[in-house]
Short mmCIF file of C-alpha atoms and ligand atoms in Angstrom, two decimals:
data_model
loop_
_atom_site.label_atom_id
_atom_site.label_comp_id
_atom_site.label_asym_id
_atom_site.label_seq_id
_atom_site.Cartn_x
_atom_site.Cartn_y
_atom_site.Cartn_z
CA MET A 179 -15.63 -32.45 7.68
CA LEU A 180 -18.81 -31.57 9.58
CA ALA A 181 -16.78 -29.44 11.98
CA PHE A 182 -15.30 -27.48 9.08
CA LYS A 183 -18.72 -26.91 7.54
CA ALA A 184 -20.13 -25.76 10.89
CA ARG A 185 -17.17 -23.42 11.40
CA ILE A 186 -17.58 -21.84 7.96
CA LYS A 187 -21.31 -21.28 8.54
CA ARG A 188 -20.74 -19.87 12.04
CA GLU A 189 -17.98 -17.46 11.03
CA LEU A 190 -19.87 -16.16 8.00
CA GLN A 191 -22.94 -15.57 10.16
CA ARG A 192 -20.86 -13.78 12.80
CA ARG A 193 -19.32 -11.47 10.21
CA GLN A 194 -22.79 -10.67 8.90
CA GLU A 195 -24.15 -9.88 12.38
CA LEU A 196 -21.21 -7.57 13.12
CA GLY A 197 -21.76 -5.68 9.88
CA LEU A 198 -18.34 -6.83 8.69
CA SER A 199 -19.23 -8.99 5.68
CA ARG A 200 -17.29 -8.16 2.53
CA GLN A 201 -18.08 -8.89 -1.09
CA VAL A 202 -15.93 -8.83 -4.18
CA LYS A 203 -17.66 -6.41 -6.54
CA GLU A 204 -17.36 -6.52 -10.28
CA VAL A 205 -15.84 -3.15 -11.14
CA ASN A 206 -14.55 -2.08 -14.53
CA PHE A 207 -11.99 0.73 -14.83
CA GLY A 208 -11.24 0.69 -11.11
CA ASN A 209 -7.85 2.01 -12.23
CA CYS A 210 -9.45 5.18 -13.67
CA PRO A 211 -11.01 8.27 -12.03
CA VAL A 212 -14.42 7.13 -13.31
CA LEU A 213 -15.24 3.44 -12.77
CA GLU A 214 -18.15 1.31 -13.91
CA HIS A 215 -20.26 -0.99 -11.78
CA GLY A 216 -23.65 -2.57 -12.50
CA GLY A 217 -24.13 -0.45 -15.61
CA GLU A 218 -23.53 2.82 -13.75
CA THR A 219 -20.53 5.14 -13.49
CA PHE A 220 -18.95 6.46 -10.29
CA LEU A 221 -16.17 8.90 -9.42
CA ASN A 222 -13.48 6.64 -7.98
CA PHE A 223 -12.04 7.67 -4.60
CA SER A 224 -10.78 4.23 -3.62
CA SER A 225 -7.86 3.30 -5.86
CA ASN A 226 -4.21 3.38 -4.81
CA ASP A 227 -3.14 4.50 -8.26
CA TYR A 228 -1.92 7.74 -6.70
CA LEU A 229 -0.12 9.09 -9.76
CA GLY A 230 -2.55 7.91 -12.41
CA LEU A 231 -0.19 5.44 -14.12
CA ALA A 232 -2.54 2.44 -14.07
CA CYS A 233 -4.57 3.69 -17.03
CA ASP A 234 -1.83 5.77 -18.65
CA ASP A 235 -1.44 5.35 -22.43
CA GLU A 236 2.33 5.80 -22.43
CA LEU A 237 2.78 3.00 -19.89
CA ARG A 238 0.25 0.79 -21.68
CA ARG A 239 2.22 1.15 -24.96
CA VAL A 240 5.48 0.25 -23.24
CA TRP A 241 3.90 -2.86 -21.70
CA GLN A 242 2.59 -3.81 -25.16
CA LYS A 243 6.08 -3.37 -26.58
CA GLY A 244 7.42 -5.57 -23.78
CA LEU A 245 4.88 -8.24 -24.76
CA GLU A 246 6.07 -8.09 -28.36
CA ILE A 247 9.70 -8.49 -27.32
CA TYR A 248 9.37 -11.06 -24.55
CA GLY A 249 6.02 -12.84 -25.04
CA CYS A 250 3.66 -13.56 -22.14
CA GLY A 251 4.65 -15.32 -18.90
CA SER A 252 8.19 -15.68 -17.55
CA GLY A 253 7.89 -19.46 -17.72
CA ALA A 254 9.77 -20.28 -14.51
CA SER A 255 11.04 -19.05 -11.17
CA PRO A 256 13.97 -16.60 -11.22
CA LEU A 257 16.61 -19.19 -10.32
CA VAL A 258 15.53 -21.47 -13.18
CA THR A 259 14.88 -19.54 -16.43
CA GLY A 260 12.41 -16.86 -15.30
CA PHE A 261 14.90 -14.00 -14.92
CA SER A 262 15.37 -12.00 -18.14
CA SER A 263 17.17 -8.85 -19.28
CA ALA A 264 13.91 -7.02 -18.52
CA HIS A 265 14.08 -8.16 -14.87
CA ALA A 266 17.79 -7.22 -14.72
CA GLY A 267 16.97 -3.77 -16.15
CA LEU A 268 14.30 -3.23 -13.50
CA LYS A 269 16.67 -4.22 -10.69
CA SER A 270 19.35 -1.78 -11.94
CA ALA A 271 16.85 1.06 -12.38
CA LEU A 272 15.51 0.57 -8.83
CA CYS A 273 18.99 0.37 -7.27
CA GLU A 274 20.19 3.49 -9.05
CA TRP A 275 17.06 5.49 -8.27
CA LEU A 276 16.81 4.50 -4.62
CA GLY A 277 20.51 4.16 -3.77
CA PHE A 278 20.80 0.46 -2.87
CA GLU A 279 23.26 -2.23 -3.97
CA SER A 280 20.69 -4.93 -4.57
CA ALA A 281 17.02 -5.49 -5.42
CA VAL A 282 15.13 -8.79 -5.22
CA LEU A 283 11.85 -8.97 -7.16
CA PHE A 284 8.59 -10.56 -5.99
CA GLY A 285 5.13 -11.15 -7.40
CA SER A 286 3.45 -8.98 -4.76
CA GLY A 287 4.16 -6.81 -1.73
CA PHE A 288 2.43 -9.38 0.43
CA ALA A 289 4.90 -12.04 -0.77
CA ALA A 290 7.91 -9.71 -0.36
CA ASN A 291 7.03 -8.92 3.26
CA GLN A 292 6.43 -12.54 4.13
CA ALA A 293 9.63 -13.63 2.35
CA LEU A 294 11.65 -11.04 4.25
CA ILE A 295 10.40 -12.06 7.69
CA PHE A 296 10.34 -15.81 7.10
CA GLY A 297 13.67 -15.73 5.28
CA LEU A 298 15.59 -13.76 7.85
CA LEU A 299 14.26 -14.55 11.30
CA GLU A 300 15.11 -17.49 13.52
CA LYS A 301 14.02 -18.68 16.96
CA GLY A 302 15.42 -16.35 19.61
CA ASP A 303 15.34 -13.24 17.36
CA LEU A 304 13.37 -10.17 18.36
CA LEU A 305 11.04 -8.60 15.79
CA LEU A 306 9.60 -5.18 16.63
CA GLN A 307 6.73 -3.87 14.54
CA ASP A 308 4.60 -0.75 14.59
CA LYS A 309 1.18 -1.73 15.91
CA LEU A 310 -0.51 -0.58 12.71
CA ASN A 311 1.77 -2.37 10.23
CA HIS A 312 0.13 -4.10 7.27
CA ALA A 313 -1.43 -7.55 7.66
CA SER A 314 1.31 -9.14 5.51
CA LEU A 315 3.94 -8.06 8.06
CA MET A 316 1.88 -8.85 11.13
CA GLU A 317 0.86 -12.27 9.95
CA ALA A 318 4.43 -13.23 9.00
CA GLY A 319 5.67 -11.96 12.36
CA MET A 320 3.11 -14.00 14.27
CA LEU A 321 3.91 -17.17 12.31
CA SER A 322 7.70 -16.74 12.33
CA PRO A 323 9.86 -18.50 14.96
CA ALA A 324 11.02 -15.10 16.26
CA THR A 325 9.51 -13.29 19.24
CA MET A 326 7.36 -10.46 17.92
CA LYS A 327 6.46 -7.37 19.93
CA ARG A 328 4.47 -4.41 18.72
CA PHE A 329 5.38 -0.85 19.62
CA LYS A 330 2.74 1.87 19.91
CA HIS A 331 1.91 3.49 16.61
CA ASN A 332 4.61 5.98 15.56
CA ASP A 333 5.84 6.11 19.17
CA VAL A 334 9.64 6.13 19.31
CA ALA A 335 9.71 5.97 23.13
CA SER A 336 7.60 2.81 22.99
CA LEU A 337 9.99 1.33 20.40
CA LYS A 338 13.02 2.33 22.48
CA ALA A 339 11.61 0.60 25.55
CA LEU A 340 11.44 -2.69 23.61
CA LEU A 341 14.72 -2.40 21.68
CA THR A 342 17.68 -4.66 22.28
CA ASP A 343 21.11 -4.44 20.58
CA ASP A 344 20.14 -6.77 17.77
CA ALA A 345 16.45 -6.44 16.97
CA PHE A 346 14.71 -6.40 13.59
CA VAL A 347 12.51 -3.30 13.43
CA ILE A 348 9.83 -2.86 10.78
CA THR A 349 7.59 0.09 10.10
CA GLU A 350 5.63 1.40 7.16
CA GLY A 351 6.76 4.70 5.64
CA VAL A 352 3.17 5.85 5.08
CA PHE A 353 0.45 3.99 6.95
CA SER A 354 -2.04 2.60 4.51
CA MET A 355 -5.28 3.19 6.39
CA ASP A 356 -4.37 6.46 8.16
CA GLY A 357 -2.16 8.14 5.57
CA ASP A 358 0.23 9.39 8.26
CA LEU A 359 4.03 9.31 8.03
CA SER A 360 6.30 7.30 10.27
CA PRO A 361 8.87 9.35 12.27
CA LEU A 362 11.63 7.66 10.27
CA ALA A 363 14.49 9.99 11.24
CA ASP A 364 13.82 9.40 14.95
CA ILE A 365 13.41 5.67 14.44
CA ARG A 366 16.66 5.46 12.46
CA ALA A 367 18.43 7.33 15.27
CA VAL A 368 17.47 4.70 17.87
CA VAL A 369 17.90 1.55 15.76
CA LYS A 370 21.63 1.02 16.17
CA GLU A 371 24.27 -0.84 14.15
CA ASP A 372 23.65 -4.46 15.12
CA SER A 373 19.92 -4.12 14.61
CA LEU A 374 18.13 -3.88 11.27
CA LEU A 375 15.58 -1.31 10.18
CA ALA A 376 13.15 -2.27 7.42
CA VAL A 377 10.67 0.19 5.91
CA ASP A 378 7.69 -0.92 3.86
CA ASP A 379 7.07 2.10 1.63
CA ALA A 380 4.18 0.71 -0.38
CA HIS A 381 2.28 4.01 -0.12
CA GLY A 382 5.19 6.48 -0.11
CA ILE A 383 7.21 5.35 -3.11
CA GLY A 384 6.58 7.53 -6.16
CA VAL A 385 4.46 9.96 -4.16
CA LEU A 386 6.94 11.48 -1.68
CA GLY A 387 10.45 12.83 -2.21
CA SER A 388 11.78 15.22 -4.86
CA GLU A 389 11.89 12.50 -7.54
CA GLY A 390 9.39 10.16 -5.92
CA GLN A 391 12.03 8.24 -3.96
CA GLY A 392 9.58 7.92 -1.10
CA SER A 393 9.35 8.35 2.66
CA CYS A 394 12.97 7.48 3.48
CA HIS A 395 14.33 10.05 1.07
CA LEU A 396 11.93 12.63 2.50
CA ALA A 397 13.15 11.82 6.03
CA GLN A 398 16.76 11.73 4.79
CA ILE A 399 17.45 8.26 6.10
CA THR A 400 18.62 5.00 4.57
CA PRO A 401 16.99 1.91 6.07
CA ASP A 402 18.81 -1.44 5.94
CA VAL A 403 15.91 -2.87 3.98
CA LEU A 404 13.35 -1.04 1.84
CA VAL A 405 10.24 -2.75 0.50
CA VAL A 406 8.59 -1.06 -2.46
CA THR A 407 5.43 -2.33 -4.09
CA PHE A 408 4.35 -1.78 -7.68
CA GLY A 409 0.57 -1.96 -7.25
CA LYS A 410 0.14 1.62 -6.08
CA ALA A 411 2.01 4.60 -7.58
CA PHE A 412 3.72 2.39 -10.20
CA GLY A 413 0.31 1.57 -11.64
CA LEU A 414 1.18 -2.13 -12.10
CA SER A 415 1.83 -4.92 -9.57
CA GLY A 416 4.68 -6.81 -7.91
CA ALA A 417 7.30 -5.66 -5.41
CA ALA A 418 11.01 -5.42 -4.65
CA ILE A 419 13.17 -5.65 -1.57
CA LEU A 420 16.11 -3.24 -1.74
CA CYS A 421 19.11 -3.94 0.42
CA SER A 422 22.88 -4.58 0.52
CA GLU A 423 24.60 -6.90 -1.95
CA GLU A 424 25.05 -9.53 0.74
CA MET A 425 21.47 -9.41 2.00
CA GLY A 426 20.25 -9.52 -1.62
CA ASP A 427 22.33 -12.66 -2.16
CA TYR A 428 20.94 -14.15 1.07
CA LEU A 429 17.31 -13.44 0.07
CA THR A 430 17.95 -14.78 -3.44
CA GLN A 431 19.10 -18.06 -1.88
CA PHE A 432 16.68 -18.36 1.02
CA ALA A 433 13.53 -16.25 0.44
CA ARG A 434 11.09 -19.01 -0.42
CA HIS A 435 8.60 -16.70 -2.19
CA HIS A 436 11.48 -15.84 -4.54
CA VAL A 437 12.96 -19.29 -5.00
CA TYR A 438 9.73 -21.25 -5.41
CA SER A 439 7.48 -18.84 -7.30
CA THR A 440 7.19 -17.96 -10.99
CA ALA A 441 8.93 -14.68 -11.81
CA ILE A 442 6.73 -11.75 -12.87
CA PRO A 443 6.24 -11.63 -16.66
CA PRO A 444 9.22 -10.00 -18.43
CA SER A 445 6.88 -7.56 -20.20
CA GLN A 446 5.73 -6.39 -16.78
CA ALA A 447 9.33 -5.90 -15.64
CA TYR A 448 9.92 -3.97 -18.86
CA ALA A 449 6.89 -1.73 -18.17
CA LEU A 450 7.94 -1.30 -14.52
CA THR A 451 11.37 -0.06 -15.62
CA HIS A 452 9.61 2.57 -17.71
CA ALA A 453 7.34 3.41 -14.76
CA VAL A 454 10.49 4.17 -12.72
CA THR A 455 11.47 6.80 -15.32
CA MET A 456 7.93 8.22 -15.33
CA LEU A 457 7.94 8.47 -11.53
CA GLN A 458 11.34 10.15 -11.54
CA THR A 459 10.68 12.68 -14.27
CA GLN A 460 6.94 13.43 -14.46
CA HIS A 461 6.85 15.90 -11.61
CA TRP A 462 3.50 17.27 -12.79
CA ARG A 463 1.84 14.21 -11.29
CA ARG A 464 3.06 15.01 -7.76
CA GLU A 465 2.30 18.70 -8.31
CA LYS A 466 -1.27 17.88 -9.35
CA LEU A 467 -1.69 15.69 -6.27
CA ALA A 468 -0.45 18.54 -4.07
CA GLU A 469 -3.05 20.85 -5.61
CA LEU A 470 -5.82 18.32 -5.02
CA GLN A 471 -4.66 17.73 -1.44
CA HIS A 472 -4.78 21.47 -0.79
CA SER A 473 -8.34 21.63 -2.10
CA PHE A 474 -9.27 18.56 -0.04
CA LYS A 475 -8.08 20.28 3.14
CA GLU A 476 -10.01 23.46 2.32
CA ASN A 477 -13.22 21.55 1.71
CA PHE A 478 -13.10 18.72 4.21
CA SER A 479 -11.40 20.10 7.32
CA ARG A 480 -14.72 21.25 8.80
CA PHE A 481 -16.14 17.72 8.84
CA PRO A 482 -16.17 15.73 12.07
CA GLY A 483 -13.82 12.76 11.56
CA TYR A 484 -11.51 14.71 9.22
CA VAL A 485 -7.87 13.77 9.67
CA GLU A 486 -5.12 15.94 8.20
CA THR A 487 -2.50 13.98 6.25
CA ALA A 488 0.47 14.89 4.05
CA THR A 489 -0.35 12.08 1.62
CA PRO A 490 -3.17 11.32 -0.85
CA ILE A 491 -4.71 8.92 1.71
CA LYS A 492 -7.52 10.85 3.41
CA PRO A 493 -9.39 9.02 6.15
CA VAL A 494 -12.72 10.34 7.38
CA LEU A 495 -13.36 8.56 10.69
CA LEU A 496 -16.96 7.49 11.22
CA GLY A 497 -16.55 5.03 14.12
CA ASP A 498 -19.34 2.51 13.79
CA SER A 499 -19.02 -0.11 11.03
CA HIS A 500 -22.73 -0.11 10.09
CA PHE A 501 -22.67 3.69 9.86
CA ALA A 502 -19.55 3.65 7.68
CA VAL A 503 -21.24 1.24 5.27
CA GLU A 504 -24.37 3.41 5.19
CA VAL A 505 -22.37 6.52 4.37
CA SER A 506 -20.41 4.69 1.68
CA GLN A 507 -23.66 3.40 0.15
CA ALA A 508 -25.34 6.78 0.29
CA LEU A 509 -22.34 8.26 -1.55
CA LYS A 510 -22.68 5.53 -4.16
CA SER A 511 -26.26 6.57 -4.76
CA LYS A 512 -24.81 9.97 -5.71
CA GLY A 513 -22.26 8.43 -8.11
CA LEU A 514 -19.30 8.62 -5.70
CA TRP A 515 -17.27 5.52 -4.81
CA SER A 516 -15.42 5.47 -1.50
CA THR A 517 -15.24 2.08 0.15
CA ALA A 518 -15.94 1.80 3.89
CA ILE A 519 -12.96 0.31 5.74
CA ARG A 520 -13.90 -1.67 8.84
CA PRO A 521 -12.30 -3.89 11.48
CA PRO A 522 -10.31 -6.11 11.34
CA THR A 523 -8.52 -3.96 8.71
CA VAL A 524 -8.65 -1.01 11.15
CA PRO A 525 -8.98 -1.05 14.98
CA GLN A 526 -12.44 -1.51 16.57
CA GLY A 527 -14.50 1.69 16.67
CA THR A 528 -12.51 3.39 13.90
CA ALA A 529 -14.45 2.38 10.79
CA ARG A 530 -13.92 5.01 8.14
CA LEU A 531 -14.11 6.17 4.61
CA ARG A 532 -10.61 5.82 3.18
CA ILE A 533 -10.70 8.48 0.49
CA THR A 534 -7.78 8.39 -1.92
CA LEU A 535 -6.80 11.07 -4.37
CA THR A 536 -4.99 10.43 -7.63
CA ALA A 537 -3.28 12.72 -10.13
CA ASN A 538 -6.13 11.88 -12.53
CA HIS A 539 -8.76 13.54 -10.36
CA GLU A 540 -9.98 17.06 -11.10
CA LEU A 541 -10.65 19.76 -8.52
CA SER A 542 -14.35 19.48 -9.41
CA HIS A 543 -14.28 15.82 -8.31
CA VAL A 544 -13.03 16.80 -4.85
CA LEU A 545 -15.71 19.51 -4.59
CA SER A 546 -18.45 17.11 -5.61
CA LEU A 547 -17.38 14.60 -2.94
CA ALA A 548 -17.22 17.33 -0.28
CA GLU A 549 -20.66 18.74 -1.13
CA ASN A 550 -22.33 15.36 -1.10
CA LEU A 551 -20.64 14.16 2.07
CA GLU A 552 -21.59 17.38 3.83
CA ARG A 553 -25.23 17.02 2.80
CA LEU A 554 -25.31 13.41 3.96
CA LEU A 555 -23.72 14.07 7.34
CA GLU A 556 -25.44 17.34 8.20
CA ASN A 557 -28.95 16.82 6.87
CA GLY A 558 -29.17 13.54 8.73
CA SER A 559 -30.28 11.80 5.56
CA ILE A 560 -28.57 8.70 6.88
CA GLY A 561 -27.78 7.15 10.28
C1 LIG B 870 1.79 -1.25 3.53
C2 LIG B 870 1.51 -2.35 2.57
N1 LIG B 870 2.43 -3.30 2.39
C3 LIG B 870 2.21 -4.32 1.54
C4 LIG B 870 1.05 -4.42 0.83
C5 LIG B 870 0.84 -5.59 -0.09
O1 LIG B 870 1.20 -5.23 -1.38
P1 LIG B 870 0.59 -5.99 -2.63
O2 LIG B 870 -0.76 -5.41 -2.86
O3 LIG B 870 1.57 -5.73 -3.72
O4 LIG B 870 0.51 -7.43 -2.26
C6 LIG B 870 0.08 -3.44 0.96
C7 LIG B 870 -1.16 -3.55 0.15
O5 LIG B 870 -2.13 -2.94 0.29
C8 LIG B 870 0.31 -2.39 1.86
O6 LIG B 870 -0.62 -1.44 2.06
#
């Protein structure tokens, strides 16, 4: 007991000294372009609600209708009585939209990724992951009985050097902290028949592709497994693994996060099915994002640390963790919210502002952020 207490104290102190302590902040309307914190309002450049669905009235009304039809919680796991016509409707909509035979639903993307890796891999298997894959994938890989190796970020030659005939390869479609795209067409070309390619498209689904079908559609490939999450462009939460009929059956039987966890509320599945239609048909959301991204490039490309991306994730690299926190706080004093992202979420020495754009932003919001950031960095008012 004493050892645990000492460890907790020591680790908290260490985090503090390294400038890496994190706090949960009470934020209202973090799903809107203007959020509230401590009685003040801030322009929100930190949400993953890329298409502005999280505070959309149409989606809210559909969720409310779902509540009227189905009530509140699902009441059980999917294999007991938790799987309703709303869940079935969501599965069909996802399969039709994304071109897969089967979809298995999960309470979160974190759970879906862990379920996939733990459910599928055995001792003696080889798991190959991009070095910058999300923590949910990395952690599951490290804890799974398989041998995990990491290939260099977006480096197909590095992947090829590690590949065997029957490896399980996982990459993200859009990398969450860098906003860059995986070279999916090249990766698909080297991952041959007896291997499996899985793509976690948490940040590409809804945003990329002619009808929001995501990174794989953009790269014109079909992975063996596609993970989509509902907490970003869908404006809700939860996740699905899309795959073949047989793999879907396998995961339904053996994915423990599916078998032993309460199904998402049916009203949420009902709202998610409507979100699929909104993502497919409301092209204006992607067009608005494109306009904002163009303005972002025009106004930010002169800054040191600017990184060009084809997605609404816009990192500005600042390097030192303390400095990144100072910049983030100085922006807050100007009514602008952009959280500093530090190790261990990103590699050492690459602390950054992770600026995200959403279809609910206005061009004036982007200009205001650019002007303030420029003043802070150039006038030396911080650091
Ligand atoms: C690439 C990626 N995969 C999975 C997840 C986890 O998804 P969820 O937030 O639904 O648990 C995230 C979340 O940030 C992510 O960025």
